[in-house]
Each structure stands twice: as structure tokens, then as C-alpha cells.
Coordinates of C-alpha atoms in Angstrom, one line a residue:
X1 CA 13.9 -9.6 -30.1
X2 CA 17.2 -6.7 -31.1
X3 CA 16.5 -3.1 -30.5
X4 CA 18.5 0.4 -32.1
X5 CA 18.5 4.0 -30.3
X6 CA 20.3 6.8 -32.5
X7 CA 21.1 9.6 -30.9
X8 CA 23.8 12.6 -32.4
X9 CA 21.3 14.7 -34.0
X10 CA 20.2 18.7 -34.0
X11 CA 20.8 21.2 -35.7
X12 CA 24.2 22.7 -36.8
X13 CA 24.9 24.6 -40.3
X14 CA 26.2 24.4 -43.4
X15 CA 29.2 23.3 -43.9
X16 CA 29.0 21.8 -40.1
X17 CA 29.2 18.7 -38.1
X18 CA 27.2 16.8 -36.8
X19 CA 28.3 12.6 -35.3
X20 CA 25.4 10.4 -34.9
X21 CA 25.4 7.3 -32.6
X22 CA 23.4 4.3 -32.2
X23 CA 23.3 2.1 -29.8
X24 CA 21.6 -1.4 -29.7
X25 CA 20.5 -4.4 -27.6
X26 CA 19.8 -7.6 -27.4
X27 CA 21.1 -9.6 -29.8
X28 CA 24.7 -10.2 -30.7
X29 CA 25.9 -6.6 -32.5
X30 CA 28.4 -8.5 -34.0
X31 CA 26.3 -11.1 -35.8
X32 CA 24.9 -7.3 -38.1
X33 CA 26.0 -5.8 -40.2
X34 CA 24.9 -2.2 -39.9
X35 CA 23.7 0.7 -42.1
X36 CA 22.4 4.7 -42.0
X37 CA 19.6 5.6 -44.0
X38 CA 17.4 9.4 -44.0
X39 CA 14.7 10.1 -45.2
X40 CA 13.6 13.3 -45.7
X41 CA 10.2 15.2 -45.5
X42 CA 8.5 14.2 -49.6
X43 CA 10.6 11.7 -49.9
X44 CA 11.6 7.8 -49.7
X45 CA 13.6 6.8 -47.3
X46 CA 17.8 6.1 -48.6
X47 CA 20.6 4.2 -48.0
X48 CA 23.5 6.7 -46.8
X49 CA 26.3 4.5 -45.2
X50 CA 26.4 0.8 -44.4
X51 CA 29.3 -1.5 -42.7
X52 CA 30.8 -5.4 -42.4
X53 CA 29.8 -7.6 -39.1
X54 CA 34.0 -7.1 -39.1
X55 CA 34.1 -3.1 -39.3
X56 CA 36.6 -3.5 -42.5
X57 CA 33.6 -3.0 -44.9
X58 CA 32.2 -0.2 -45.7
X59 CA 30.4 1.5 -48.9
X60 CA 28.4 4.9 -49.3
X61 CA 25.6 7.3 -51.3
X62 CA 27.2 8.4 -53.6
X63 CA 26.3 11.6 -52.4
X64 CA 27.5 11.6 -49.2
X65 CA 31.0 9.7 -50.4
X66 CA 33.7 11.6 -49.0
X67 CA 31.9 13.7 -46.2
X68 CA 30.7 11.5 -44.3
X69 CA 32.2 8.3 -42.5
X70 CA 30.0 4.7 -41.1
X71 CA 32.4 2.9 -37.8
X72 CA 30.7 0.3 -35.5
X73 CA 33.3 -0.2 -31.8
X74 CA 31.4 -3.9 -31.5
X75 CA 32.4 -3.4 -27.6
X76 CA 30.1 -0.1 -27.1
X77 CA 27.3 -2.1 -29.3
X78 CA 27.5 0.8 -30.7
X79 CA 27.6 2.4 -34.7
X80 CA 28.6 6.3 -35.6
X81 CA 27.8 8.5 -38.5
X82 CA 30.4 11.6 -38.8
X83 CA 28.9 13.9 -40.9
X84 CA 31.1 16.8 -42.0
X85 CA 30.9 19.6 -45.0
X86 CA 26.7 19.0 -43.9
X87 CA 24.8 20.5 -47.0
X88 CA 21.3 22.2 -46.5
X89 CA 20.4 18.7 -48.7
X90 CA 21.2 16.0 -46.0
X91 CA 18.4 17.7 -44.6
X92 CA 16.0 14.9 -43.2
X93 CA 15.7 11.8 -39.8
X94 CA 18.7 9.5 -40.4
X95 CA 17.8 5.7 -39.4
X96 CA 20.7 3.1 -38.7
X97 CA 18.9 -0.1 -38.9
X98 CA 20.5 -3.8 -38.4
X99 CA 21.0 -7.0 -41.1
X100 CA 22.6 -8.3 -43.6
X101 CA 23.9 -5.3 -44.9
X102 CA 23.4 -3.9 -48.6
X103 CA 22.0 -0.7 -49.9
X104 CA 18.3 -1.9 -50.0
X105 CA 15.9 -1.3 -46.8
X106 CA 15.1 -5.0 -46.9
X107 CA 17.7 -6.0 -46.0
X108 CA 17.7 -5.2 -42.4
X109 CA 15.2 -6.4 -40.1
X110 CA 15.6 -4.0 -38.0
X111 CA 15.4 0.2 -37.3
X112 CA 15.7 2.2 -34.9
X113 CA 13.1 4.9 -33.9
X114 CA 15.6 7.8 -36.0
X115 CA 17.0 11.6 -35.0
X116 CA 16.1 14.1 -36.7
X117 CA 19.3 16.2 -38.5
X118 CA 18.6 19.4 -40.1
X119 CA 21.3 22.0 -41.8
X120 CA 20.9 25.3 -42.0
X121 CA 22.2 27.5 -44.9

């Protein structure tokens, strides 16, 4: 069984920064590609960022490219999402996920419970 626990969400003003963390326990963390998704009220869960098992490849949704950075530390079983220049439209529950990788929800097998990010204008 693989468990994912996110942390680091909170309330921030527009233009501010937050760093989300996701700790993975269970099977070998380095087996999995990792992704971050988000879901705003009344909207579908959408892809935000992904990273390969080695960390050598990263990819982003157009809406966050240049503002968000995904990274991973396989020694700490942790994936991060550094979010800069936050906008009110970034407000959502953010989820980390583990799996084969990609931009689609069904490419990930394991999900965390989510952490709320609220950006005030």
C-alpha cells in the first residue's frame, strides 16, 4: 500500500509564494513518477505539474508554467511544488499523485487527501 500525505497549504495574498510537500510511504518512492493536480470548487480536477521517477524530466500546465516548480528528493520520499507569483485563480485543493506519470488523472494510481491553497486578491 502506498500512502501520500500533503502539507504546506494555506492562505496567501496574490503575488505571494507557498511550497507544498508530499511525503510518500509504502512501496519504493523512486519507482513512481509523481504529479500535482488541483481542484477548484465546481470544477474538474486538473493537472498542474509532473516529474519523472528520476527527477530528470518535469512538465507543467500552461497556466502555471514559469511560476510553479516541481521537484523531488528520493532520499526523503518527498515531492515538492514551489508556487510563486500566486494568483486568486490558483485557489484550489492541491493533490499529489503517484503512478506512471503524464497529464491525465487515470495515469496515476495513488492519491493524497489534498491540501487547501487559498490566494486572496
